[in-house]
Coordinates of C-alpha atoms in Angstrom, one line a residue:
X1 CA 54.9 100.6 82.7
X2 CA 56.9 103.0 84.9
X3 CA 60.0 104.3 83.0
X4 CA 61.7 105.2 86.2
X5 CA 62.6 101.6 87.0
X6 CA 64.1 100.9 83.5
X7 CA 66.1 104.1 83.1
X8 CA 69.9 103.8 83.4
X9 CA 70.0 106.4 86.2
X10 CA 67.8 104.1 88.4
X11 CA 70.6 101.5 88.4
X12 CA 73.2 104.1 89.3
X13 CA 71.2 105.1 92.4
X14 CA 70.8 101.7 93.9
X15 CA 72.4 101.1 97.3
X16 CA 74.3 98.1 95.9
X17 CA 75.9 100.2 93.2
X18 CA 76.8 102.9 95.8
X19 CA 78.4 100.3 98.1
X20 CA 80.4 98.8 95.3
X21 CA 81.6 102.2 94.1
X22 CA 82.7 103.2 97.7
X23 CA 84.4 99.8 98.2
X24 CA 86.3 100.2 94.9
X25 CA 87.4 103.7 95.8
X26 CA 88.6 102.6 99.2
X27 CA 90.5 99.6 97.7
X28 CA 92.3 101.9 95.2
X29 CA 93.3 104.4 97.9
X30 CA 94.5 101.6 100.2
X31 CA 96.5 99.9 97.4
X32 CA 98.2 103.2 96.6
X33 CA 99.1 103.7 100.3
X34 CA 100.5 100.2 100.5
X35 CA 102.6 100.8 97.4
X36 CA 104.0 104.1 98.9
X37 CA 104.7 102.4 102.2
X38 CA 106.5 99.6 100.5
X39 CA 108.6 102.0 98.5
X40 CA 109.4 104.1 101.6
X41 CA 110.3 101.0 103.7
X42 CA 113.6 100.5 102.0
X43 CA 116.2 103.2 102.6
X44 CA 117.8 104.6 99.6
X45 CA 121.4 103.3 99.2
X46 CA 124.3 105.7 99.3
X47 CA 125.1 106.5 95.7
X48 CA 128.4 108.2 96.1
X49 CA 130.8 109.0 93.3
X50 CA 133.0 106.1 94.5
X51 CA 130.0 103.6 94.2
X52 CA 128.9 105.0 90.8
X53 CA 132.5 104.5 89.5
X54 CA 133.2 101.2 91.1
X55 CA 134.0 98.7 88.3
X56 CA 132.4 95.8 90.3
X57 CA 129.0 97.7 90.4
X58 CA 129.3 98.7 86.8
X59 CA 129.9 95.1 85.8
X60 CA 127.1 93.8 87.9
X61 CA 124.8 96.3 86.4
X62 CA 125.9 95.4 82.9
X63 CA 125.1 91.7 83.6
X64 CA 121.6 92.7 84.8
X65 CA 121.1 95.0 81.8
X66 CA 122.2 92.4 79.3
X67 CA 120.2 89.6 80.9
X68 CA 117.0 91.6 81.6
X69 CA 116.7 95.2 80.7
X70 CA 117.7 94.9 77.0
X71 CA 114.6 92.8 76.4
X72 CA 112.5 95.9 76.6
X73 CA 114.9 98.9 76.3
X74 CA 116.8 97.4 73.3
X75 CA 120.5 97.3 72.6
X76 CA 122.1 100.4 74.1
X77 CA 118.6 101.4 75.3
X78 CA 117.0 102.0 71.9
X79 CA 115.0 100.9 70.0
X80 CA 113.0 98.7 72.2
X81 CA 109.5 98.3 73.6
X82 CA 110.3 100.7 76.4
X83 CA 111.3 104.4 76.1
X84 CA 114.7 105.6 75.1
X85 CA 116.8 106.2 78.2
X86 CA 118.5 109.6 78.7
X87 CA 121.1 109.0 81.4
X88 CA 122.6 112.5 81.0
X89 CA 119.4 114.0 82.3
X90 CA 118.9 111.5 85.2
X91 CA 120.1 111.5 88.8
X92 CA 121.2 108.1 90.4
X93 CA 118.3 108.2 93.0
X94 CA 115.8 108.6 90.2
X95 CA 117.1 105.6 88.2
X96 CA 117.3 103.5 91.4
X97 CA 113.7 104.3 92.2
X98 CA 112.5 103.3 88.7
X99 CA 114.5 100.1 88.7
X100 CA 113.4 99.2 92.3
X101 CA 109.7 100.3 92.2
X102 CA 108.9 100.4 88.5
X103 CA 107.0 103.0 86.6
X104 CA 103.9 102.7 84.4
X105 CA 104.3 99.5 82.4
X106 CA 107.8 98.9 83.7
X107 CA 107.7 96.5 86.6
X108 CA 109.7 97.0 89.8
X109 CA 112.7 94.7 90.2
X110 CA 113.0 94.8 94.0
X111 CA 111.8 91.2 94.4
X112 CA 114.1 89.9 91.6
X113 CA 117.4 91.7 92.0
X114 CA 119.3 92.4 95.2
X115 CA 120.3 95.9 96.2
X116 CA 123.8 95.6 94.8
X117 CA 122.5 94.5 91.4
X118 CA 120.0 97.4 91.3
X119 CA 122.7 99.9 92.3
X120 CA 124.9 98.2 89.7
X121 CA 122.2 98.9 87.0
X122 CA 122.2 102.5 88.1
X123 CA 126.0 102.7 88.0
X124 CA 126.1 101.0 84.5
X125 CA 123.4 103.3 83.1
X126 CA 125.1 106.4 84.5
X127 CA 128.6 105.3 83.4
X128 CA 130.5 106.4 80.3
X129 CA 130.5 102.7 79.2
X130 CA 126.7 102.9 78.7
X131 CA 125.9 104.5 75.4
X132 CA 122.2 105.1 74.6

């Protein structure tokens, strides 16, 4: 019996395995490009001081926070399943990107909440009303 045909390295060298590996690599790269394109396709809203301090945005964000975000981030952002938020070290654009596109286990909320609601979440988290 020839041991070459039964060794694990034989199976790694087969054309089918090589094709599948290449296909998976291309799919991974393509899906990353699509995700980056989708994130870039929506212009970043203007997060002026006036918008960040607008009571209607803050209230809209509080409603979204209470209805959705608290489930993972917990009451006042901690303790929860998700990490503790540190608003004092964030910029509004950063928070908006995370809310819109997600990060790691956190899903993006672009398809669920409209732009005003997502900007509202940013305004609420960055406001003095929000206490982590």
